[in-house]
Short mmCIF file of C-alpha atoms and ligand atoms in Angstrom, two decimals:
data_model
loop_
_atom_site.label_atom_id
_atom_site.label_comp_id
_atom_site.label_asym_id
_atom_site.label_seq_id
_atom_site.Cartn_x
_atom_site.Cartn_y
_atom_site.Cartn_z
CA UNK A 56 -90.38 25.21 -147.49
CA UNK A 57 -90.35 29.41 -147.62
CA UNK A 58 -93.23 29.57 -149.44
CA UNK A 59 -95.59 27.38 -146.19
CA UNK A 60 -94.12 30.04 -143.91
CA UNK A 61 -95.28 32.45 -145.60
CA UNK A 62 -98.56 31.31 -145.69
CA UNK A 63 -98.66 30.73 -142.46
CA UNK A 64 -98.21 34.10 -141.38
CA UNK A 65 -101.01 35.61 -143.65
CA UNK A 66 -103.30 33.33 -142.21
CA UNK A 67 -102.24 33.89 -139.05
CA UNK A 68 -102.72 37.45 -139.71
CA UNK A 69 -106.05 37.56 -141.55
CA UNK A 70 -107.19 35.45 -138.40
CA UNK A 71 -105.79 38.17 -136.15
CA UNK A 72 -107.87 41.16 -138.27
CA UNK A 73 -111.08 38.69 -137.94
CA UNK A 74 -111.10 38.59 -133.92
CA UNK A 75 -110.17 42.05 -133.63
CA UNK A 76 -113.00 42.98 -136.06
CA UNK A 77 -115.67 40.54 -134.54
CA UNK A 78 -115.16 41.27 -130.86
CA UNK A 79 -113.50 45.08 -130.51
CA UNK A 80 -112.58 45.63 -127.01
CA UNK A 81 -112.07 41.67 -125.69
CA UNK A 82 -109.13 40.78 -127.12
CA UNK A 83 -108.51 37.87 -124.55
CA UNK A 84 -111.78 35.41 -124.68
CA UNK A 85 -110.48 33.59 -121.85
CA UNK A 86 -109.66 36.49 -119.17
CA UNK A 87 -111.96 37.37 -116.78
CA UNK A 88 -113.06 41.28 -115.55
CA UNK A 89 -110.53 40.83 -112.66
CA UNK A 90 -107.96 40.06 -115.46
CA UNK A 91 -107.80 36.37 -114.44
CA UNK A 92 -106.77 33.95 -117.45
CA UNK A 93 -109.18 30.98 -118.38
CA UNK A 94 -108.62 28.27 -120.60
CA UNK A 95 -112.87 29.00 -121.76
CA UNK A 96 -114.37 31.78 -121.32
CA UNK A 97 -116.99 32.05 -119.00
CA UNK A 98 -115.86 29.03 -117.07
CA UNK A 99 -113.51 27.63 -114.24
CA UNK A 100 -112.36 24.32 -116.04
CA UNK A 101 -111.25 21.89 -113.12
CA UNK A 102 -109.50 18.66 -113.70
CA UNK A 103 -110.65 15.92 -111.51
CA UNK A 104 -110.28 11.80 -111.36
CA UNK A 105 -113.90 10.42 -110.38
CA UNK A 106 -115.00 9.18 -108.14
CA UNK A 107 -113.70 10.20 -104.88
CA UNK A 108 -116.16 10.75 -102.89
CA UNK A 109 -116.60 12.83 -100.54
CA UNK A 110 -114.58 15.15 -102.78
CA UNK A 111 -115.68 14.50 -106.02
CA UNK A 112 -118.31 12.16 -107.21
CA UNK A 113 -121.61 11.79 -109.30
CA UNK A 114 -124.75 12.21 -107.58
CA UNK A 115 -127.73 10.10 -108.82
CA UNK A 116 -128.43 13.03 -111.79
CA UNK A 117 -124.64 12.70 -112.50
CA UNK A 118 -123.71 15.95 -111.69
CA UNK A 119 -120.05 15.77 -110.23
CA UNK A 120 -120.39 17.47 -106.55
CA UNK A 121 -118.42 17.00 -103.31
CA UNK A 122 -116.21 19.21 -101.03
CA UNK A 123 -113.64 19.94 -103.45
CA UNK A 124 -116.79 20.71 -105.66
CA UNK A 125 -118.48 23.14 -103.50
CA UNK A 126 -115.16 24.67 -102.90
CA UNK A 127 -114.09 25.41 -106.32
CA UNK A 128 -117.48 26.68 -106.86
CA UNK A 129 -116.28 29.60 -104.23
CA UNK A 130 -113.68 30.25 -106.57
CA UNK A 131 -115.85 30.41 -109.90
CA UNK A 132 -118.22 32.91 -108.06
CA UNK A 133 -115.14 34.91 -107.05
CA UNK A 134 -114.50 35.25 -110.21
CA UNK A 135 -117.68 35.41 -111.85
CA UNK A 136 -118.19 32.16 -113.75
CA UNK A 137 -118.99 28.63 -113.57
CA UNK A 138 -116.97 25.94 -112.96
CA UNK A 139 -116.94 22.90 -115.71
CA UNK A 140 -115.36 19.47 -114.54
CA UNK A 141 -113.40 17.49 -116.53
CA UNK A 142 -112.93 13.42 -115.88
CA UNK A 143 -109.11 12.75 -116.64
CA UNK A 144 -106.52 9.90 -114.94
CA UNK A 145 -104.70 11.25 -111.90
CA UNK A 146 -101.51 10.21 -113.89
CA UNK A 147 -102.27 14.30 -116.13
CA UNK A 148 -103.13 15.65 -113.28
CA UNK A 149 -100.42 15.44 -110.91
CA UNK A 150 -97.74 15.31 -113.27
CA UNK A 151 -98.78 19.08 -114.20
CA UNK A 152 -99.75 17.71 -118.27
CA UNK A 153 -103.93 18.86 -118.10
CA UNK A 154 -102.71 22.14 -116.76
CA UNK A 155 -99.89 22.58 -119.03
CA UNK A 156 -102.03 21.66 -122.34
CA UNK A 157 -104.45 23.82 -121.08
CA UNK A 158 -107.09 20.87 -120.17
CA UNK A 159 -108.25 22.81 -117.15
CA UNK A 160 -107.49 25.64 -115.38
CA UNK A 161 -107.41 24.05 -111.96
CA UNK A 162 -106.59 20.52 -110.70
CA UNK A 163 -108.81 19.89 -107.51
CA UNK A 164 -108.61 15.88 -106.86
CA UNK A 165 -108.13 15.31 -103.32
CA UNK A 166 -104.05 15.90 -104.36
CA UNK A 167 -102.09 15.97 -101.33
CA UNK A 168 -99.18 18.56 -101.67
CA UNK A 169 -95.57 16.66 -102.40
CA UNK A 170 -92.17 17.85 -102.83
CA UNK A 171 -92.23 15.60 -105.86
CA UNK A 172 -95.58 17.46 -107.41
CA UNK A 173 -94.87 20.89 -105.92
CA UNK A 174 -91.57 21.16 -109.08
CA UNK A 175 -94.64 20.56 -111.56
CA UNK A 176 -97.96 22.46 -110.10
CA UNK A 177 -98.25 25.50 -108.36
CA UNK A 178 -100.20 24.17 -104.76
CA UNK A 179 -102.87 26.64 -102.88
CA UNK A 180 -102.59 26.88 -99.73
CA UNK A 181 -103.56 23.38 -97.77
CA UNK A 182 -107.32 23.02 -97.42
CA UNK A 183 -107.58 19.49 -96.24
CA UNK A 184 -105.89 17.12 -93.70
CA UNK A 185 -105.71 13.52 -94.45
CA UNK A 186 -104.02 10.41 -93.86
CA UNK A 187 -103.81 7.04 -94.71
CA UNK A 188 -105.73 3.91 -93.73
CA UNK A 189 -105.81 0.07 -94.39
CA UNK A 190 -109.18 -1.34 -95.17
CA UNK A 191 -110.42 -4.71 -95.07
CA UNK A 192 -113.76 -6.51 -94.79
CA UNK A 193 -116.19 -6.28 -91.80
CA UNK A 194 -114.18 -9.85 -89.50
CA UNK A 195 -111.33 -9.91 -91.47
CA UNK A 196 -109.55 -7.35 -89.63
CA UNK A 197 -105.21 -6.77 -90.00
CA UNK A 198 -103.62 -4.45 -87.51
CA UNK A 199 -100.02 -4.51 -89.62
CA UNK A 200 -98.54 -4.73 -92.80
CA UNK A 201 -96.98 -7.93 -91.47
CA UNK A 202 -99.93 -9.67 -91.24
CA UNK A 203 -99.94 -9.21 -94.85
CA UNK A 204 -97.76 -11.09 -95.57
CA UNK A 205 -98.15 -13.49 -98.79
CA UNK A 206 -101.22 -11.96 -99.49
CA UNK A 207 -102.57 -9.23 -101.99
CA UNK A 208 -102.52 -5.46 -100.66
CA UNK A 209 -104.60 -3.43 -102.91
CA UNK A 210 -103.62 0.37 -104.05
CA UNK A 211 -104.86 3.22 -106.00
CA UNK A 212 -102.31 4.00 -108.95
CA UNK A 213 -100.51 7.40 -108.70
CA UNK A 214 -101.56 7.83 -105.10
CA UNK A 215 -99.51 8.65 -102.09
CA UNK A 216 -100.63 5.90 -100.54
CA UNK A 217 -99.12 3.79 -103.38
CA UNK A 218 -96.20 5.46 -102.85
CA UNK A 219 -96.63 4.87 -98.77
CA UNK A 220 -96.78 1.22 -99.12
CA UNK A 221 -94.34 0.94 -101.84
CA UNK A 222 -91.79 2.43 -99.86
CA UNK A 223 -92.93 0.30 -96.44
CA UNK A 224 -93.22 -2.89 -98.49
CA UNK A 225 -89.41 -2.37 -99.77
CA UNK A 226 -87.83 -0.82 -96.46
CA UNK A 227 -89.15 -4.29 -94.45
CA UNK A 228 -88.66 -6.04 -97.15
CA UNK A 229 -92.02 -7.89 -96.41
CA UNK A 230 -93.02 -10.21 -99.27
CA UNK A 231 -96.73 -8.50 -99.76
CA UNK A 232 -98.23 -9.08 -103.70
CA UNK A 233 -99.14 -5.35 -103.84
CA UNK A 234 -101.82 -4.81 -106.55
CA UNK A 235 -102.16 -1.40 -108.46
CA UNK A 236 -105.83 -0.32 -109.57
CA UNK A 237 -106.95 2.80 -111.91
CA UNK A 238 -109.04 4.75 -109.85
CA UNK A 239 -110.84 4.62 -106.53
CA UNK A 240 -114.23 2.46 -107.51
CA UNK A 241 -111.45 -0.73 -108.76
CA UNK A 242 -109.44 -0.31 -105.80
CA UNK A 243 -113.11 -0.83 -103.72
CA UNK A 244 -114.66 -3.65 -106.24
CA UNK A 245 -111.53 -5.54 -105.57
CA UNK A 246 -111.86 -5.73 -101.63
CA UNK A 247 -115.61 -6.21 -101.99
CA UNK A 248 -114.91 -9.33 -104.24
CA UNK A 249 -111.60 -10.73 -102.61
CA UNK A 250 -109.30 -10.01 -105.45
CA UNK A 251 -107.21 -8.47 -102.42
CA UNK A 252 -107.49 -8.99 -98.79
CA UNK A 253 -106.77 -5.05 -97.87
CA UNK A 254 -106.62 -2.46 -99.56
CA UNK A 255 -105.11 1.28 -98.65
CA UNK A 256 -106.31 4.63 -99.62
CA UNK A 257 -107.21 7.99 -97.32
CA UNK A 258 -109.02 7.66 -94.93
CA UNK A 259 -111.76 10.08 -95.24
CA UNK A 260 -112.57 7.97 -98.63
CA UNK A 261 -112.94 4.57 -96.67
CA UNK A 262 -115.26 7.03 -93.94
CA UNK A 263 -117.09 7.63 -96.90
CA UNK A 264 -117.42 4.14 -98.29
CA UNK A 265 -118.34 2.97 -95.32
CA UNK A 266 -121.50 5.44 -94.73
CA UNK A 267 -122.45 4.32 -98.42
CA UNK A 268 -121.89 0.14 -97.40
CA UNK A 269 -122.59 0.09 -94.00
CA UNK A 270 -121.40 -3.15 -92.21
CA UNK A 271 -119.26 -4.31 -95.01
CA UNK A 272 -115.86 -2.61 -94.72
CA UNK A 273 -113.90 -1.97 -91.63
CA UNK A 274 -110.58 0.59 -91.46
CA UNK A 275 -108.64 -1.94 -89.92
CA UNK A 276 -105.76 0.46 -89.52
CA UNK A 277 -104.76 3.95 -89.82
CA UNK A 278 -101.12 5.21 -91.09
CA UNK A 279 -100.04 8.74 -90.21
CA UNK A 280 -99.07 10.25 -93.25
CA UNK A 281 -99.82 13.59 -91.97
CA UNK A 282 -100.75 14.80 -95.88
CA UNK A 283 -102.66 17.92 -96.47
CA UNK A 284 -104.65 17.93 -99.87
CA UNK A 285 -104.32 21.52 -102.38
CA UNK A 286 -105.69 22.92 -105.37
CA UNK A 287 -103.15 23.27 -108.09
CA UNK A 288 -102.90 25.79 -111.05
CA UNK A 289 -100.28 25.84 -113.77
CA UNK A 290 -96.99 26.68 -111.92
CA UNK A 291 -96.67 30.42 -112.81
CA UNK A 292 -100.21 30.98 -112.61
CA UNK A 293 -100.18 33.36 -109.71
CA UNK A 294 -103.61 35.26 -110.71
CA UNK A 295 -105.48 32.17 -110.59
CA UNK A 296 -103.65 31.01 -108.07
CA UNK A 297 -104.27 34.31 -105.60
CA UNK A 298 -107.91 33.90 -106.71
CA UNK A 299 -108.19 30.43 -104.52
CA UNK A 300 -106.32 31.00 -102.11
CA UNK A 301 -108.12 34.35 -101.19
CA UNK A 302 -111.63 31.93 -101.42
CA UNK A 303 -110.05 29.72 -99.46
CA UNK A 304 -109.04 31.94 -96.83
CA UNK A 305 -111.94 33.54 -96.68
CA UNK A 306 -113.69 30.68 -96.39
CA UNK A 307 -112.02 29.74 -93.54
CA UNK A 308 -112.90 32.61 -91.79
CA UNK A 309 -116.55 33.58 -92.46
CA UNK A 310 -117.93 29.77 -91.98
CA UNK A 311 -118.47 28.89 -95.01
CA UNK A 312 -115.66 25.99 -94.70
CA UNK A 313 -117.04 24.47 -91.60
CA UNK A 314 -120.79 24.73 -93.35
CA UNK A 315 -119.20 22.41 -96.70
CA UNK A 316 -117.09 20.20 -94.31
CA UNK A 317 -120.40 19.46 -92.41
CA UNK A 318 -121.96 18.92 -95.34
CA UNK A 319 -119.80 16.53 -96.83
CA UNK A 320 -117.15 15.25 -94.13
CA UNK A 321 -119.19 15.32 -91.15
CA UNK A 322 -118.22 16.51 -87.65
CA UNK A 323 -115.03 18.05 -87.31
CA UNK A 324 -112.05 16.71 -85.52
CA UNK A 325 -111.21 17.91 -82.16
CA UNK A 326 -108.50 20.10 -82.90
N1 LIG B 150 -104.60 12.15 -102.00
C1 LIG B 150 -104.13 11.20 -102.95
C2 LIG B 150 -102.77 11.72 -103.85
O1 LIG B 150 -102.59 12.57 -103.77
C3 LIG B 150 -105.42 10.43 -103.22
C4 LIG B 150 -105.95 11.32 -104.67
C5 LIG B 150 -106.80 10.89 -105.26
O2 LIG B 150 -106.66 9.12 -105.66
N2 LIG B 150 -107.55 10.98 -106.17
O3 LIG B 150 -102.39 10.80 -104.30
#
C-alpha cells in the first residue's frame, strides 16, 4: 500500500513539472483573463436538456439555439470565450450533480428557481417569468383538473410542472393518472398521439409548439405558479455567477434583452 502511494506522489510531481515547463505563465489552463475558472479552457460549457424551445432547441442545421443560448452567449462574450452546449438529463442539472462533477460551468435550461434547488445550486438573478399551462388537442379542451378524473394527464419528469400537478392531485384527492415523460418532445408526442388527454408544461413552450404546429394543440387552462427562471452555477462559484448576473443586468438596461426576447419569445406581455 505504502509503495503504491509513493509511486502516485511521484507521478503527480512529474506531471506538475511537465505542466510548468510546457506552459510557463498559464498555471491554470481553464481560467479566463478576468480570473474566472472554467472547466474547459476558452469555453463556457453550458448544460441543458433538449429540446426546450424557445429556450433551447436544435435548428435545422443541428446547432442549439434559443433564448437561453442567446443570453449565455452574452456571458461568454463578456468572458472572452465561446459557449459550448452539453445536452444532458434534467435530473443531473437540477440536482447540481453536473455542475459539481465539472460537466459544465453553467446550467441554462428554462429552469425555475425553487427553494429546494437553491440548496444545491447558486442561481443568477431571475431572467424570465413563467407559469404552468394545460394543453390539449384542439377541440378537446378541458378547463379544470377535475375534468381529468379517470383520464391520463402527461407531465415532464423532474419539472416544476410535474411537482405542481402531483401536489394538486394529492391535495384535491383527484383520481387522475399522471404519466411522466422524460423530455418535452416525448410529452408533446404523447399528446399528439392520444396517449394522454392533456399535458402540463411551462406556458412559453406550449406557445412555441402551437406556433410551430398551428391548429393542433391549444392552451386550455393556465395555472399561475409565478415561476422565475434562473441560470445556475456550482455552489460557491461566485466569480462566474457575478459575470452571469452582470451580463443579464447589462442586457436588460441596454435593450439587448428586449431584442433577444422579441426574437425568441415574441411580443412582451404588458407590465
Ligand atoms: N421550468 C421547469 C422547471 O424548472 C421546466 C424546465 C425544463 O424542463 N427544462 O422545472
